[in-house]
mmCIF file of C-alpha atoms in Angstrom:
data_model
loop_
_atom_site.group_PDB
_atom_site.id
_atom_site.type_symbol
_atom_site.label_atom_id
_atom_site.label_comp_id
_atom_site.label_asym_id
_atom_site.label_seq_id
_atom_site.Cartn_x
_atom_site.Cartn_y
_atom_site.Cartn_z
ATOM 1 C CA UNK A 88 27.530 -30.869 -44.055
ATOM 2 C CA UNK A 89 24.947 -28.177 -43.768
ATOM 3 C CA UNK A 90 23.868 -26.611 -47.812
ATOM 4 C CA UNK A 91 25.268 -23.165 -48.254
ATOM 5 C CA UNK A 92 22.083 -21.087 -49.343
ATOM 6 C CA UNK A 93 23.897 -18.466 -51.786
ATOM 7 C CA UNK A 94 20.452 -17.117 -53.159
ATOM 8 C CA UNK A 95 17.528 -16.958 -51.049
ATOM 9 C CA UNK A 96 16.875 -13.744 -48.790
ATOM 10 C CA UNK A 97 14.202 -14.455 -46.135
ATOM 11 C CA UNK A 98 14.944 -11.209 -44.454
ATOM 12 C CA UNK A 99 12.293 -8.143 -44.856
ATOM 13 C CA UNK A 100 14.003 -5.348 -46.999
ATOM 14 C CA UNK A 101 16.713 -8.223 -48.305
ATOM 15 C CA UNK A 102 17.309 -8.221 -52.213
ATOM 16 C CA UNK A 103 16.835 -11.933 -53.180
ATOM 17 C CA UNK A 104 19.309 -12.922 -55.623
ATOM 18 C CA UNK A 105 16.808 -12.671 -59.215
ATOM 19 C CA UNK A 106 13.754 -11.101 -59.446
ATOM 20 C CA UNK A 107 10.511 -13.017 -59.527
ATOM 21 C CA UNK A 108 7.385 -12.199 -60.733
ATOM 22 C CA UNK A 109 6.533 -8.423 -60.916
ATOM 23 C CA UNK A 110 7.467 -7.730 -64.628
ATOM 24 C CA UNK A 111 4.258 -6.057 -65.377
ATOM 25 C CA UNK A 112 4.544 -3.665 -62.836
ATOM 26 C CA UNK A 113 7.894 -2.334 -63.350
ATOM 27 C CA UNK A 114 7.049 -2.038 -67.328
ATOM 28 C CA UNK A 115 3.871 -0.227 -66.564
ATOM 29 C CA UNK A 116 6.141 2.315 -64.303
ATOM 30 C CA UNK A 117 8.938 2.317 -67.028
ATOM 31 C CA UNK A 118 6.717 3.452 -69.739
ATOM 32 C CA UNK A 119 5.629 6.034 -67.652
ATOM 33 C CA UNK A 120 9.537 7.083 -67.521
ATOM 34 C CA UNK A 121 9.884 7.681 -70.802
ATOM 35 C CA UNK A 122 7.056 9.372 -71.245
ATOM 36 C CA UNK A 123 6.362 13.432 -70.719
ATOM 37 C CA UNK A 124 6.409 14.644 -67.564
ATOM 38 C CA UNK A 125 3.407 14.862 -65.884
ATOM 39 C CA UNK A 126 2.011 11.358 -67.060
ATOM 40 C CA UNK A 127 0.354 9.113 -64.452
ATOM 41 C CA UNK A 128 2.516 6.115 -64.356
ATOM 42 C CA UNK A 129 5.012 8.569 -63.514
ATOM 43 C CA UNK A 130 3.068 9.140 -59.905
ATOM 44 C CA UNK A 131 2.303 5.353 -58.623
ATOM 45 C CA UNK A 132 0.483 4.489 -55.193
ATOM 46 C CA UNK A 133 2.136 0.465 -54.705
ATOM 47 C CA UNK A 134 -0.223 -1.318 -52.118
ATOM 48 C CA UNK A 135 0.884 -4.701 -50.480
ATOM 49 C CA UNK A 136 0.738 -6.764 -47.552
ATOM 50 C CA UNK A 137 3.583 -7.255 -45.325
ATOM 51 C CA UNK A 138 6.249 -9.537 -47.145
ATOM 52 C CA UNK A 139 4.590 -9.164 -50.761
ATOM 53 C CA UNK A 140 8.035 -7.938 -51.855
ATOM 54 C CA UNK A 141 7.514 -3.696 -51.438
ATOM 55 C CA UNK A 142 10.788 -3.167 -51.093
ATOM 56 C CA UNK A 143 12.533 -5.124 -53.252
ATOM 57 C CA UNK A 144 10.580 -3.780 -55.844
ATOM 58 C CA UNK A 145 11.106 -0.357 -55.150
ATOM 59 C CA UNK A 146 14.967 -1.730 -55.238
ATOM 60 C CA UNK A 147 14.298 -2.888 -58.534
ATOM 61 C CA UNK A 148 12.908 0.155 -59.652
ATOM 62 C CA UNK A 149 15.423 1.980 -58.772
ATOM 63 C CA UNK A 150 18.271 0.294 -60.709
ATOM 64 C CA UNK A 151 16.116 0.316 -63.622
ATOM 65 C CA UNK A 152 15.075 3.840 -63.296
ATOM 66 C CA UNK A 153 18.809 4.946 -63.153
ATOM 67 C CA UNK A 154 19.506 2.634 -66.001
ATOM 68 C CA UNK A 155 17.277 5.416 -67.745
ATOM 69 C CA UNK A 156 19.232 8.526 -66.394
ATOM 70 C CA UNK A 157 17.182 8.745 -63.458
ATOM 71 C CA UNK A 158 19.072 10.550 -60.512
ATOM 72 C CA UNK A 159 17.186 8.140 -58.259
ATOM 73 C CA UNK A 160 16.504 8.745 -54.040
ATOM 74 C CA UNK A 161 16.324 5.723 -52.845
ATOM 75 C CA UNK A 162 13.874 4.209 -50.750
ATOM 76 C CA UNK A 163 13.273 6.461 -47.603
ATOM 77 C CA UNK A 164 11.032 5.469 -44.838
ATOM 78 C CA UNK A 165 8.664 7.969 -44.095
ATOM 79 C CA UNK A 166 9.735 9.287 -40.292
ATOM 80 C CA UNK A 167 10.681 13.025 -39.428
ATOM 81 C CA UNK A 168 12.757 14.709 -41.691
ATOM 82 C CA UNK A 169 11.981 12.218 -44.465
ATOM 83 C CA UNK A 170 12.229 15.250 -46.620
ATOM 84 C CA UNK A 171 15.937 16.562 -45.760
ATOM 85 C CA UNK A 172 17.323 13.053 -46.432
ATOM 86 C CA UNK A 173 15.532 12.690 -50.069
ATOM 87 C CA UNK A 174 17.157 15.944 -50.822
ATOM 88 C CA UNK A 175 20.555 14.186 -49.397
ATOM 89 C CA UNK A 176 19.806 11.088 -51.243
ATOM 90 C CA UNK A 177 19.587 13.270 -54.579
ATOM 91 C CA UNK A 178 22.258 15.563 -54.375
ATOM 92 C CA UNK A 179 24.671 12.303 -53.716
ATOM 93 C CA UNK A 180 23.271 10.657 -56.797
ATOM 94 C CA UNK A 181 22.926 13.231 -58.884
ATOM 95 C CA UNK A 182 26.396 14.726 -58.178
ATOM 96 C CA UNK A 183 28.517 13.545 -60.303
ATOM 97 C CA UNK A 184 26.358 13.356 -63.576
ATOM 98 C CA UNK A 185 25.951 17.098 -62.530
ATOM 99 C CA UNK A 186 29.634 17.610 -62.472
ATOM 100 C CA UNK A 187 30.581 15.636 -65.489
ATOM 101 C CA UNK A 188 28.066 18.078 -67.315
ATOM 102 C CA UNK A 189 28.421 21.441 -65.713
ATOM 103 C CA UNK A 190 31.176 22.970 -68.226
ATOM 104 C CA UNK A 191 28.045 22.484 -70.852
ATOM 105 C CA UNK A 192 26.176 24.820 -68.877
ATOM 106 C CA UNK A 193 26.004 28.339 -70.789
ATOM 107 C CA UNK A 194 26.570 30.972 -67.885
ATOM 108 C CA UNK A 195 27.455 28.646 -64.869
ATOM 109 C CA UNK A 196 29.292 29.670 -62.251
ATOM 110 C CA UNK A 197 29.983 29.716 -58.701
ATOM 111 C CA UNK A 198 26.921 30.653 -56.556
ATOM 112 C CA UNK A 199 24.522 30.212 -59.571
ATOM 113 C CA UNK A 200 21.167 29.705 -58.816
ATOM 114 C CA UNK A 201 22.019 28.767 -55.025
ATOM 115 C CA UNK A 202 24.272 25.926 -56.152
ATOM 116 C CA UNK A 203 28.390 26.251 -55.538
ATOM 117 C CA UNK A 204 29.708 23.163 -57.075
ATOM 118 C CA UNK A 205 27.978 20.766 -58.889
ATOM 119 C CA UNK A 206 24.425 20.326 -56.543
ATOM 120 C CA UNK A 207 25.981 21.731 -53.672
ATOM 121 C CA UNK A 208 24.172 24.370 -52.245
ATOM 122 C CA UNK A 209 26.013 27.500 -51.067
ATOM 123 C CA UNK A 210 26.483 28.244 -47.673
ATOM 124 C CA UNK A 211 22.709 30.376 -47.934
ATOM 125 C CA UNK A 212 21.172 28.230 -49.104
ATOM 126 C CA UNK A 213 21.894 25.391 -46.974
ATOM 127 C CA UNK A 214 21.760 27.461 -43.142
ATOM 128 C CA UNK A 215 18.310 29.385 -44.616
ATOM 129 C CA UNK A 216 16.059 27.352 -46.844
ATOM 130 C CA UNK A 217 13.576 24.339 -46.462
ATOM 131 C CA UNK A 218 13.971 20.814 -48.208
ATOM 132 C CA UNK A 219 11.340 21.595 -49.744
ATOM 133 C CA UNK A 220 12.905 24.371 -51.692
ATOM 134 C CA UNK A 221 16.041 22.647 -51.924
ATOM 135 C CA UNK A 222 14.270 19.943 -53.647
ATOM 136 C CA UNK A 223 12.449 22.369 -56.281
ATOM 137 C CA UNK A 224 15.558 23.973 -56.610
ATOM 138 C CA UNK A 225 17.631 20.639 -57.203
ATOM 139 C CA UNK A 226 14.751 19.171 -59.632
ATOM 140 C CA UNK A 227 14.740 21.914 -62.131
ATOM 141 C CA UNK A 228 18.793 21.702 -62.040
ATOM 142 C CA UNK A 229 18.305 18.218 -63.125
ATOM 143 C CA UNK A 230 15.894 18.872 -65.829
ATOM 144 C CA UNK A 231 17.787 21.435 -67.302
ATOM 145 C CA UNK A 232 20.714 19.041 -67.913
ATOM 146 C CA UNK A 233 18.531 15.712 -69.484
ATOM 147 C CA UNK A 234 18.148 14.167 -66.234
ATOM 148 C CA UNK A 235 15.191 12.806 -64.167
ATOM 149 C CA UNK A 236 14.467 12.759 -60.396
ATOM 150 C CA UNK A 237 13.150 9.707 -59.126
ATOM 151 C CA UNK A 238 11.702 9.592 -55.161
ATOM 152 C CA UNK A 239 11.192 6.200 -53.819
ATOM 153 C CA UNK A 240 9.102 6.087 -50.483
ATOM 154 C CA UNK A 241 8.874 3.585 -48.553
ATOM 155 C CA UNK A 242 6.326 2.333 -45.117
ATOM 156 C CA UNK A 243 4.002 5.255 -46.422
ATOM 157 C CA UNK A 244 2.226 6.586 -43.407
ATOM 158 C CA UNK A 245 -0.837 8.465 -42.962
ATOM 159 C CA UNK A 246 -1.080 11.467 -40.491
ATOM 160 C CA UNK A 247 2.405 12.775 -41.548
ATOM 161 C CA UNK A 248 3.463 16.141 -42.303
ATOM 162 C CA UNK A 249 6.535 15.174 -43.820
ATOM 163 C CA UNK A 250 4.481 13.116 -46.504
ATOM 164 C CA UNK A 251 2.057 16.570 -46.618
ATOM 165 C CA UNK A 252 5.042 18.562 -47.937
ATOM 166 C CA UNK A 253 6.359 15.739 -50.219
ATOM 167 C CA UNK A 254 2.964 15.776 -52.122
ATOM 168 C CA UNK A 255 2.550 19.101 -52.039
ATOM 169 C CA UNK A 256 6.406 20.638 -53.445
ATOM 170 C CA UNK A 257 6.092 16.873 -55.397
ATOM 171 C CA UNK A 258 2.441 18.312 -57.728
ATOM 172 C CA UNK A 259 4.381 21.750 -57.905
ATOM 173 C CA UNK A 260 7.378 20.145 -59.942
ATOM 174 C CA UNK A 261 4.990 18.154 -61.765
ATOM 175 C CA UNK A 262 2.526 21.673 -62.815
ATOM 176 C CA UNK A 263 6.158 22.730 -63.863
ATOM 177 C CA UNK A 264 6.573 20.299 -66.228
ATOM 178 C CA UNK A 265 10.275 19.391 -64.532
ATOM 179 C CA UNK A 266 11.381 15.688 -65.043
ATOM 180 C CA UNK A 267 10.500 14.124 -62.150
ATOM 181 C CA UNK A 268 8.663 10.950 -60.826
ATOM 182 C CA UNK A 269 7.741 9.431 -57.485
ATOM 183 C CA UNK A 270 6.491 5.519 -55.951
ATOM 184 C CA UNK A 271 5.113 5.392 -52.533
ATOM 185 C CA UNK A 272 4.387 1.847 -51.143
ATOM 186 C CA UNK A 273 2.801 0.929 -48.153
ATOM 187 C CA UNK A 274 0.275 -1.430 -46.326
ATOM 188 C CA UNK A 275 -3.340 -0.751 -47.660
ATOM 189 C CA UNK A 276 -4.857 0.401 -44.122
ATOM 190 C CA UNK A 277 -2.163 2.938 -43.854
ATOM 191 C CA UNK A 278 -2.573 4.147 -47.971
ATOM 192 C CA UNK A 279 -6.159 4.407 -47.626
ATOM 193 C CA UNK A 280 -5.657 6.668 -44.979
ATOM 194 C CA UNK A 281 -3.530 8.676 -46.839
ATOM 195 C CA UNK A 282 -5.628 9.198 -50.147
ATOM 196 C CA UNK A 283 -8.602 9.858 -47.937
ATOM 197 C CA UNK A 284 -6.047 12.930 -46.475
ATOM 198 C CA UNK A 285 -7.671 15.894 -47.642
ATOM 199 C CA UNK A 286 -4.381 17.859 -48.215
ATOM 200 C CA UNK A 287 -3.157 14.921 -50.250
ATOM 201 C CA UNK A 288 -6.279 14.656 -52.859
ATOM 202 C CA UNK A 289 -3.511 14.632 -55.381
ATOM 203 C CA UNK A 290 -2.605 11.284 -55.095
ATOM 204 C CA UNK A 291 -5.918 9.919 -56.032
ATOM 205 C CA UNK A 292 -4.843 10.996 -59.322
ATOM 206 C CA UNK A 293 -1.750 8.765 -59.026
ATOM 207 C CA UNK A 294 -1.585 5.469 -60.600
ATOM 208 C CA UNK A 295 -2.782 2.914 -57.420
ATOM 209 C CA UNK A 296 -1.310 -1.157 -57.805
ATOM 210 C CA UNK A 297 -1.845 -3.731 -56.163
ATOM 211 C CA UNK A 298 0.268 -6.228 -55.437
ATOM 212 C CA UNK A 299 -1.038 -9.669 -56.500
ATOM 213 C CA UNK A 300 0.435 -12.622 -55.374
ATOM 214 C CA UNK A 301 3.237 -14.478 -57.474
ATOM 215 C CA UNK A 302 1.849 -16.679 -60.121
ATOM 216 C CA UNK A 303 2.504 -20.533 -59.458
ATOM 217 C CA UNK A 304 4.413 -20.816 -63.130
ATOM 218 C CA UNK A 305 6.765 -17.917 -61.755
ATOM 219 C CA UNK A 306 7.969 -19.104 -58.466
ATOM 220 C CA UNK A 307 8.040 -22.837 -59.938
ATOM 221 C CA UNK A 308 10.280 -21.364 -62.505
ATOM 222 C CA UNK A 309 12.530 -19.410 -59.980
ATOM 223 C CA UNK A 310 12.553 -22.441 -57.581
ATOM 224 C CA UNK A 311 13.376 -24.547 -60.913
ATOM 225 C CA UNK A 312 16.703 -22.569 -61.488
ATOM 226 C CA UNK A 313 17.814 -21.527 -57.887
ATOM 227 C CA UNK A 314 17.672 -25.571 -56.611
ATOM 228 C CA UNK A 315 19.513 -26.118 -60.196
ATOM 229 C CA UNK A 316 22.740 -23.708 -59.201
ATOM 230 C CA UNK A 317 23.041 -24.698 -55.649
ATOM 231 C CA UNK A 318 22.862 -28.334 -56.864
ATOM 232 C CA UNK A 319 19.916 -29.104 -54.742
ATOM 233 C CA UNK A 320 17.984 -32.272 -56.083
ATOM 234 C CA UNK A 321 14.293 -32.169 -55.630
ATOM 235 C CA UNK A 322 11.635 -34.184 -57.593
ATOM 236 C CA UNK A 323 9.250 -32.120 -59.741
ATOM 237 C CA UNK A 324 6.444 -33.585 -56.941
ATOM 238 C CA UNK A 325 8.171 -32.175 -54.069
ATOM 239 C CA UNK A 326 8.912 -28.816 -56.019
ATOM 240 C CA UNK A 327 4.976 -28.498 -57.020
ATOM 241 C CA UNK A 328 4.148 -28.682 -53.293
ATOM 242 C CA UNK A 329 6.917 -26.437 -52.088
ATOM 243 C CA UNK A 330 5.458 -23.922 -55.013
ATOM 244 C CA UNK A 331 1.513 -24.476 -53.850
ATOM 245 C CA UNK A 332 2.854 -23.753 -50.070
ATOM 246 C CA UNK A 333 3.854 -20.601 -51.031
ATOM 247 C CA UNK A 334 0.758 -19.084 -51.467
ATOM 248 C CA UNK A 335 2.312 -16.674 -53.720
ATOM 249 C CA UNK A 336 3.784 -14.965 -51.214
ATOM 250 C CA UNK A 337 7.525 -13.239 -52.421
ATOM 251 C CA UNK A 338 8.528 -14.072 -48.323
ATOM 252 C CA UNK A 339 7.352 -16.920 -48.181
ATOM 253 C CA UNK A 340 9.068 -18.040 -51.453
ATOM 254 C CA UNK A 341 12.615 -16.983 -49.841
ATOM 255 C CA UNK A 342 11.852 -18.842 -46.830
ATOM 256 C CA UNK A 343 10.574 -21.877 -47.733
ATOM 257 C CA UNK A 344 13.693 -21.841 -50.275
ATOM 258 C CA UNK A 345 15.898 -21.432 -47.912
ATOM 259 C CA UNK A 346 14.756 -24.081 -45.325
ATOM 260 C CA UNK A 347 15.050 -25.994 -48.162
ATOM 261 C CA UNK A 348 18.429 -25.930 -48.904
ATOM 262 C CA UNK A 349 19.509 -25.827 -45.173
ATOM 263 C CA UNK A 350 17.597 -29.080 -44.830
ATOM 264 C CA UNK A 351 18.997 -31.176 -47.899
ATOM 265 C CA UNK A 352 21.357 -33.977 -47.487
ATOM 266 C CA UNK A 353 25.077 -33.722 -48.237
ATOM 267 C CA UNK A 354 24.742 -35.043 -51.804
ATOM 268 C CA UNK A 355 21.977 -32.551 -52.346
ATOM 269 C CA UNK A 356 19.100 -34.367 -52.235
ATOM 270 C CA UNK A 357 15.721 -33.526 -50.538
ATOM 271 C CA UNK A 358 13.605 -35.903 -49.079
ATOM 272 C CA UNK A 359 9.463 -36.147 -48.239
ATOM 273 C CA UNK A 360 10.400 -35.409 -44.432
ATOM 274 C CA UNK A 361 13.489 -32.963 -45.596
ATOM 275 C CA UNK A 362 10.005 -31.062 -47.519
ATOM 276 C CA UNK A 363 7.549 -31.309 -44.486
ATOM 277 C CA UNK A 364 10.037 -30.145 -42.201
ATOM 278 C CA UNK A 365 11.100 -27.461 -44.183
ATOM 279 C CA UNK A 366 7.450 -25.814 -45.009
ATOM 280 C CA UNK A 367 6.841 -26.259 -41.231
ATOM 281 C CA UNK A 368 9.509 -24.117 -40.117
ATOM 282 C CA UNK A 369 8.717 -21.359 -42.927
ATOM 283 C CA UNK A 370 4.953 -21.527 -41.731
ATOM 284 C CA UNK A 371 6.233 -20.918 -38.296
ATOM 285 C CA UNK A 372 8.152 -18.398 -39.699
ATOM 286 C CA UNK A 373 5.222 -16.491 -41.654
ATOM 287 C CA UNK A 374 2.746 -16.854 -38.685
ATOM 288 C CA UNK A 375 5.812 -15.265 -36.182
ATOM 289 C CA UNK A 376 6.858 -12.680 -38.487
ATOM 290 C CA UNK A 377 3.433 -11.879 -40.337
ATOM 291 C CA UNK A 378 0.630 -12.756 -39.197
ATOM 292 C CA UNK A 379 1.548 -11.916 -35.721
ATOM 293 C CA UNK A 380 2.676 -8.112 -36.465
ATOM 294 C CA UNK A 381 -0.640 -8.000 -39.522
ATOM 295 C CA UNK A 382 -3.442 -8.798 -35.610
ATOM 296 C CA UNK A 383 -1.383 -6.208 -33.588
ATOM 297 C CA UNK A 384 -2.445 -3.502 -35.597
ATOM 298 C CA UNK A 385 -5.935 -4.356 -35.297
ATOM 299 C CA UNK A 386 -8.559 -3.938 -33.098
ATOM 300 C CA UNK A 387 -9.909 -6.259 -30.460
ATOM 301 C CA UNK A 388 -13.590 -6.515 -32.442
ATOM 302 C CA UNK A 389 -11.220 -6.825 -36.100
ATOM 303 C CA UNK A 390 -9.531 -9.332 -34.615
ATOM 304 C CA UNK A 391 -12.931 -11.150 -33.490
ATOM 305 C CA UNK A 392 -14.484 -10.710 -37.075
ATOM 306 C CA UNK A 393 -11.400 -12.813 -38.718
ATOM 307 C CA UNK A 394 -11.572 -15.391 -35.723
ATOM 308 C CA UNK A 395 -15.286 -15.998 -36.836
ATOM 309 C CA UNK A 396 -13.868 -16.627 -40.654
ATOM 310 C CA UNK A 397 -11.044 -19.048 -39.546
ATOM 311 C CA UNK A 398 -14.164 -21.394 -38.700
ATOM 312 C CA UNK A 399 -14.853 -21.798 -42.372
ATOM 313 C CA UNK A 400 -12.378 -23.444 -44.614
ATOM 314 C CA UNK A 401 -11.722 -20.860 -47.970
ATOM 315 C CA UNK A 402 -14.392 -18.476 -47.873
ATOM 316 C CA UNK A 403 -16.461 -16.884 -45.180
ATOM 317 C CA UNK A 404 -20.424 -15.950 -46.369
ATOM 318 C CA UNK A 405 -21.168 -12.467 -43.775
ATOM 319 C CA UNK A 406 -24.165 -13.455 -42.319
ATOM 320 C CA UNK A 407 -22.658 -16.366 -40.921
ATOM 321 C CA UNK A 408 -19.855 -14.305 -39.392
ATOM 322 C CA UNK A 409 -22.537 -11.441 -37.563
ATOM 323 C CA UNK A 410 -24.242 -14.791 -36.310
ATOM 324 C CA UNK A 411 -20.980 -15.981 -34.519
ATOM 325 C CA UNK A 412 -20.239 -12.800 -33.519
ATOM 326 C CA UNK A 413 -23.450 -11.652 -32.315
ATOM 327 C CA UNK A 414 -23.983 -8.796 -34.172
ATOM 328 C CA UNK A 415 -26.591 -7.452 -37.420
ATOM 329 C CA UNK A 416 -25.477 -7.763 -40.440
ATOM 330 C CA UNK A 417 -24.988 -4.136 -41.153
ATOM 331 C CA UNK A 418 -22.635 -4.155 -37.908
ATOM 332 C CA UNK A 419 -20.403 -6.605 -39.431
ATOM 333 C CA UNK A 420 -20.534 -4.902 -43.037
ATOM 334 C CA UNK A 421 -18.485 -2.407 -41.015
ATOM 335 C CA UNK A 422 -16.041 -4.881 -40.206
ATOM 336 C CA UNK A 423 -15.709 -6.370 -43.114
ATOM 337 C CA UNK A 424 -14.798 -2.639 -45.413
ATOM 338 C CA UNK A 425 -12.486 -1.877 -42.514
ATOM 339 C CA UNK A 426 -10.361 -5.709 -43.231
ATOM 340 C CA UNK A 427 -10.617 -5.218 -46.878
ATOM 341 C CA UNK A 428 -9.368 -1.728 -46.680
ATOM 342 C CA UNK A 429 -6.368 -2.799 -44.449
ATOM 343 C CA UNK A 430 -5.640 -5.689 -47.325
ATOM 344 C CA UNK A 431 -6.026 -8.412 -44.395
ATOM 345 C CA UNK A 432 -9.433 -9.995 -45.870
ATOM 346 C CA UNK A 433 -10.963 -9.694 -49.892
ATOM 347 C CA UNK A 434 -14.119 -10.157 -51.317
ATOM 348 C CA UNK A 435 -14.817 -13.178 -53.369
ATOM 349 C CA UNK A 436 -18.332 -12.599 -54.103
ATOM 350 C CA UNK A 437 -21.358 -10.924 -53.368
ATOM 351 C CA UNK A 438 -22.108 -11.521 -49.682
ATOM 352 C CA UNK A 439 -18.823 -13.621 -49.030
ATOM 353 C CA UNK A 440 -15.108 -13.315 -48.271
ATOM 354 C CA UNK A 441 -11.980 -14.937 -47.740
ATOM 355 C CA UNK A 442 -8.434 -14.569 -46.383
ATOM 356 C CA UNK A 443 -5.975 -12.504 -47.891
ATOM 357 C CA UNK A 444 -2.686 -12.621 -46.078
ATOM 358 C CA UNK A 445 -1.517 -16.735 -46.741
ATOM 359 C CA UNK A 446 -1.837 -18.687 -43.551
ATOM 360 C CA UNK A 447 -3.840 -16.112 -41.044
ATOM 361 C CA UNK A 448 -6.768 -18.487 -40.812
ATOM 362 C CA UNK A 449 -4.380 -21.504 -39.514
ATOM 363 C CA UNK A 450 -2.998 -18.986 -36.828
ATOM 364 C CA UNK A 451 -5.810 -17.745 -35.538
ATOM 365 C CA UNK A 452 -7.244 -21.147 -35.162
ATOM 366 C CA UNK A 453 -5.342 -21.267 -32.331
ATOM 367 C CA UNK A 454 -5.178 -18.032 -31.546
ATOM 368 C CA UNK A 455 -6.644 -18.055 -28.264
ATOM 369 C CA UNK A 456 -4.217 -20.538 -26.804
ATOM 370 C CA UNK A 457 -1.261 -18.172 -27.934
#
């Protein structure tokens, strides 16, 4: 009978069952909380690959932020009319802390400041102003009653007007001192883009992470305990290779968890072709979901730079790599800021590179036949 997999989530967007890894981060951002308004951690720029765990961290953040008393808008994918649906997203969390609070309100009444019940807008409002001023308007209704706005945003986009206002009505709360806080995650091509946005020079003031990938004594530790409670049996050999396959990659961790369990016998127990079979499939997995969507957004000569690294096994030195390609090395140096920028390459040292998104190289190996 096939292992029921009650805790691995190898689904983007999915919340895994227990948090691995990213304590640091949400510390950092949770000091920043309960500080004053207007401190940097409160503003933070999250960069990551596809499946380094965005999302579930902004998840994360969110349930601790309303632990706080954060009125918290959960994560929103930028798009068009990003902006009207943060303002829905607050007035339906904030709502009833509002209402639980508005008899303390010296002087409230129906039609007060715009609002009609609790951070309902009156009809005015609501058929003749922007989000934008429904959000000021909604923040400073907060703050007066000891509670924070939190904006999560998610996929952050560059070229976007909707992201334009955010920023903009977002550093006008902030110069009022209001209670109010905001993430943005995205890929690192598409948040470069934005902080090099002229209208957005703000958010070069905002605190900018990185996401690393997992340490090895995390995700052993999480694989420890998940195999534990689904009564899987695996050998601390077999879990040190399923841990070193991860790459510390948060996706990868959830899939090669979950292929796993689904491959384990009926008593539990994993064996040496149980493991091979199992990292194959997540590999497969990675490469379909990952590394196939991380080349389309490329272009053709990108995509011809990182086929000349895959030749070299770790690192890649550039003057080896304008060789193969045929080009100076100032030609490639172009190349090789526009990878790093997009998060798809790093520098190791001076002159060399490697690989930053966990199994790209062994794709594109056989790229060409695919």
């Amino acid at each position: 009978m096939m292992q029921r997999d009650t805790i691995f989530s190898p689904s983007f967007g999915n919340r895994p069952a227990y948090f691995v890894g990213r304590e640091q981060i949400i510390d950092m951002f949770l000091r920043g909380l309960k500080s004053e308004p207007g401190n940097r951690d409160r503003a933070v720029v999250m960069l990551g690959q596809r499946g380094s765990g965005k999302t579930v961290l902004l998840w994360e953040l969110a349930d601790r932020a309303t632990e706080l008393g954060y009125v918290v808008a959960t994560p929103t994918v930028v798009s068009d009319g990003m902006l009207k649906r943060i303002v829905e997203k607050v007035q339906d969390a904030g709502g009833r802390a509002v209402g639980e609070r508005a008899a303390h309100l010296s002087g409230a009444s129906v039609g007060a400041f715009g609002f009609s019940v609790g951070l309902e807008f009156t009809r005015e409002v609501n058929d003749t102003k922007t989000p934008a001023y429904k959000l000021t308007k909604l923040a400073r209704r907060l703050t007066e009653q000891g509670l924070g706005v939190l904006i999560l945003i998610d996929e952050l986009q560059a070229n976007s007007e909707d992201v334009r206002r955010l920023v903009t009505v977002y550093q006008e709360l902030v110069g009022e001192r209001l209670n109010i806080a905001m993430v943005m995650a995205g890929l690192p091509g598409a948040v470069s883009e934005v902080l090099n946005d002229r209208a957005l020079t703000f958010l070069n003031r905002a605190r900018r992470v990185m996401l690393p990938p997992l340490a090895r004594g995390d995700v052993d530790a999480f694989f420890a305990r998940a195999f534990t409670q689904l009564d899987i049996e695996i050998d601390d050999a077999k879990r040190a290779a399923a841990v070193a396959a991860t790459q510390g990659s948060p996706y990868l961790l959830q899939l090669i968890g979950h292929h796993i369990v689904l491959r384990a016998d009926d008593e539990g127990r994993v064996s040496s072709k149980a493991l091979a079979d199992a990292i194959a499939a997540s590999e497969a997995d990675f490469e379909s979901d990952v590394c196939r969507t991380t080349l389309a957004a490329l272009s053709d000569r990108d995509v011809d730079f990182l086929v000349c690294m895959a030749q070299d096994d770790r690192e890649s030195r550039i003057s080896v790599i304008a060789e193969r390609m045929g080009v100076s090395d100032d030609y490639a140096q172009k190349y090789r800021r526009r990878l790093i920028d997009a998060g798809v390459i790093e520098p190791v040292r001076r002159g060399y590179v490697r690989f930053a998104v966990p199994y790209l190289d062994t794709y594109l190996r056989t790229y060409d036949e695919r």
